[in-house]
Amino acid sequence: MKPNVVLDTNILLDLFYFKDPSVQELFNRLVQRKITAYTCPDIWAELEEVLARKPFDQSIEQIKAIRDKNSPLFEWLTPGVKKSGIKCLDPDDQIFIELAITVAPCLLITKDRDLLRLSKRLLQVNVRTLIRFNDDLCQDE
């Protein structure tokens, strides 16, 4: 079974803006559809807002090109994701928790300290937080 994955904004930036080599295997898995990556409009709205501000300063056209090229790699859910009793200190990060719980069992890949602090609580709802993609967790069966 393909693992379910939710990616935070920093990971999306690494993938689609920085093209960071440390996330190349994750990108390959996305393209090959060997993982099921979930997103929602709120997550992409945040990504687009970040890309528009400094230091990124991406134009509307550049942001649209990133969205058009990469959004098909994801399964899109409507904003009505499950609410949980797990609250993040940063309200902007709550959507990642809610989406991950909605598609659990799930890997939540994040560099965000507030999300990482919730790792033990998220494990209780079948969400494993990772700082980086671990290919060993996603081997084909």
CSV table of C-alpha atoms in Angstrom, one decimal:
chain,number,residue,atom,x,y,z
A,1,MET,CA,0.0,0.0,0.0
A,2,LYS,CA,1.3,3.5,-0.9
A,3,PRO,CA,1.9,5.7,2.2
A,4,ASN,CA,-0.2,8.8,2.7
A,5,VAL,CA,1.9,11.9,3.0
A,6,VAL,CA,1.2,15.6,4.0
A,7,LEU,CA,4.0,18.1,3.3
A,8,ASP,CA,4.3,21.4,5.1
A,9,THR,CA,5.1,24.7,3.3
A,10,ASN,CA,8.9,24.5,4.0
A,11,ILE,CA,9.0,21.1,2.3
A,12,LEU,CA,7.0,22.4,-0.6
A,13,LEU,CA,9.4,25.2,-1.0
A,14,ASP,CA,12.3,22.8,-0.9
A,15,LEU,CA,10.7,20.7,-3.6
A,16,PHE,CA,9.3,23.4,-6.0
A,17,TYR,CA,11.3,26.6,-5.4
A,18,PHE,CA,14.7,25.6,-4.1
A,19,LYS,CA,14.8,22.2,-5.9
A,20,ASP,CA,16.8,21.0,-2.9
A,21,PRO,CA,18.7,17.8,-3.6
A,22,SER,CA,17.8,16.5,-0.1
A,23,VAL,CA,14.2,16.1,-1.2
A,24,GLN,CA,14.9,14.6,-4.7
A,25,GLU,CA,13.8,11.1,-3.7
A,26,LEU,CA,10.6,12.5,-2.3
A,27,PHE,CA,10.0,14.4,-5.5
A,28,ASN,CA,10.7,11.2,-7.5
A,29,ARG,CA,8.2,9.3,-5.4
A,30,LEU,CA,5.6,12.1,-6.0
A,31,VAL,CA,6.1,12.0,-9.8
A,32,GLN,CA,6.1,8.2,-9.9
A,33,ARG,CA,2.9,8.1,-7.8
A,34,LYS,CA,4.6,5.8,-5.3
A,35,ILE,CA,3.2,7.9,-2.4
A,36,THR,CA,-0.1,9.5,-2.1
A,37,ALA,CA,0.5,13.1,-1.2
A,38,TYR,CA,-2.5,15.1,0.1
A,39,THR,CA,-3.1,18.8,0.0
A,40,CYS,CA,-5.9,21.3,0.2
A,41,PRO,CA,-6.6,24.9,-1.0
A,42,ASP,CA,-5.5,26.4,2.3
A,43,ILE,CA,-2.1,24.8,2.1
A,44,TRP,CA,-1.5,26.1,-1.4
A,45,ALA,CA,-2.8,29.5,-0.5
A,46,GLU,CA,-0.2,29.7,2.2
A,47,LEU,CA,2.5,28.5,-0.2
A,48,GLU,CA,1.5,31.1,-2.8
A,49,GLU,CA,1.5,33.9,-0.2
A,50,VAL,CA,5.0,32.9,1.0
A,51,LEU,CA,6.3,32.8,-2.6
A,52,ALA,CA,4.9,36.3,-3.2
A,53,ARG,CA,6.7,37.9,-0.3
A,54,LYS,CA,10.4,38.6,0.3
A,55,PRO,CA,12.8,37.0,-0.1
A,56,PHE,CA,11.1,35.0,-2.8
A,57,ASP,CA,9.4,37.9,-4.6
A,58,GLN,CA,7.7,35.6,-7.2
A,59,SER,CA,5.4,37.2,-9.7
A,60,ILE,CA,1.8,36.1,-10.1
A,61,GLU,CA,2.9,34.4,-13.3
A,62,GLN,CA,5.8,32.5,-11.6
A,63,ILE,CA,3.5,31.4,-8.8
A,64,LYS,CA,0.9,30.2,-11.3
A,65,ALA,CA,3.5,28.2,-13.2
A,66,ILE,CA,4.7,26.5,-10.0
A,67,ARG,CA,1.1,25.7,-9.1
A,68,ASP,CA,0.1,24.5,-12.5
A,69,LYS,CA,3.2,22.3,-12.8
A,70,ASN,CA,3.1,20.7,-9.4
A,71,SER,CA,-0.4,20.7,-8.0
A,72,PRO,CA,-1.4,17.6,-10.1
A,73,LEU,CA,1.1,15.6,-8.1
A,74,PHE,CA,-1.4,15.8,-5.1
A,75,GLU,CA,-4.7,14.4,-4.1
A,76,TRP,CA,-6.8,17.5,-3.3
A,77,LEU,CA,-9.3,17.5,-0.4
A,78,THR,CA,-11.9,20.1,0.3
A,79,PRO,CA,-11.3,22.5,3.2
A,80,GLY,CA,-13.6,20.5,5.4
A,81,VAL,CA,-10.9,18.3,6.9
A,82,LYS,CA,-11.4,16.6,10.3
A,83,LYS,CA,-10.9,18.8,13.4
A,84,SER,CA,-8.9,17.3,16.2
A,85,GLY,CA,-8.2,18.1,19.8
A,86,ILE,CA,-4.5,18.5,18.9
A,87,LYS,CA,-3.7,22.2,18.6
A,88,CYS,CA,-0.6,23.8,17.2
A,89,LEU,CA,0.9,26.9,18.8
A,90,ASP,CA,0.9,28.5,15.3
A,91,PRO,CA,-2.7,28.6,14.0
A,92,ASP,CA,-1.4,28.8,10.4
A,93,ASP,CA,0.1,25.3,10.9
A,94,GLN,CA,-3.2,23.7,12.2
A,95,ILE,CA,-4.2,22.8,8.7
A,96,PHE,CA,-1.3,20.4,8.3
A,97,ILE,CA,-2.4,18.6,11.5
A,98,GLU,CA,-6.0,18.4,10.5
A,99,LEU,CA,-5.2,17.2,7.0
A,100,ALA,CA,-2.8,14.6,8.2
A,101,ILE,CA,-5.3,13.3,10.7
A,102,THR,CA,-8.0,13.2,8.0
A,103,VAL,CA,-5.8,10.9,5.8
A,104,ALA,CA,-4.2,8.9,8.6
A,105,PRO,CA,-2.3,6.7,8.7
A,106,CYS,CA,0.0,9.4,7.4
A,107,LEU,CA,3.5,10.8,7.3
A,108,LEU,CA,3.6,14.5,8.0
A,109,ILE,CA,6.9,15.8,6.6
A,110,THR,CA,7.8,19.1,8.2
A,111,LYS,CA,10.7,21.2,9.5
A,112,ASP,CA,8.4,23.3,11.6
A,113,ARG,CA,9.3,23.2,15.3
A,114,ASP,CA,5.8,23.7,16.5
A,115,LEU,CA,4.6,20.7,14.5
A,116,LEU,CA,7.6,18.5,15.5
A,117,ARG,CA,6.8,19.2,19.2
A,118,LEU,CA,3.5,17.5,18.7
A,119,SER,CA,5.1,14.3,17.4
A,120,LYS,CA,4.1,12.1,20.3
A,121,ARG,CA,0.5,13.3,20.4
A,122,LEU,CA,0.2,12.9,16.6
A,123,LEU,CA,1.5,9.3,16.8
A,124,GLN,CA,-1.6,8.6,19.0
A,125,VAL,CA,-3.8,9.4,16.0
A,126,ASN,CA,-1.6,7.5,13.5
A,127,VAL,CA,0.3,10.4,12.1
A,128,ARG,CA,4.1,10.1,12.1
A,129,THR,CA,6.1,13.4,11.8
A,130,LEU,CA,9.4,13.3,9.9
A,131,ILE,CA,11.9,16.1,9.3
A,132,ARG,CA,12.9,14.5,6.0
A,133,PHE,CA,11.5,11.8,3.7
A,134,ASN,CA,12.7,8.4,4.6
A,135,ASP,CA,12.6,6.1,1.6
A,136,ASP,CA,12.7,3.0,3.9
A,137,LEU,CA,9.2,3.9,5.0
A,138,CYS,CA,7.9,3.8,1.5
A,139,GLN,CA,9.2,0.6,-0.1
A,140,ASP,CA,6.9,-1.0,-2.6
A,141,GLU,CA,5.2,-4.1,-1.3
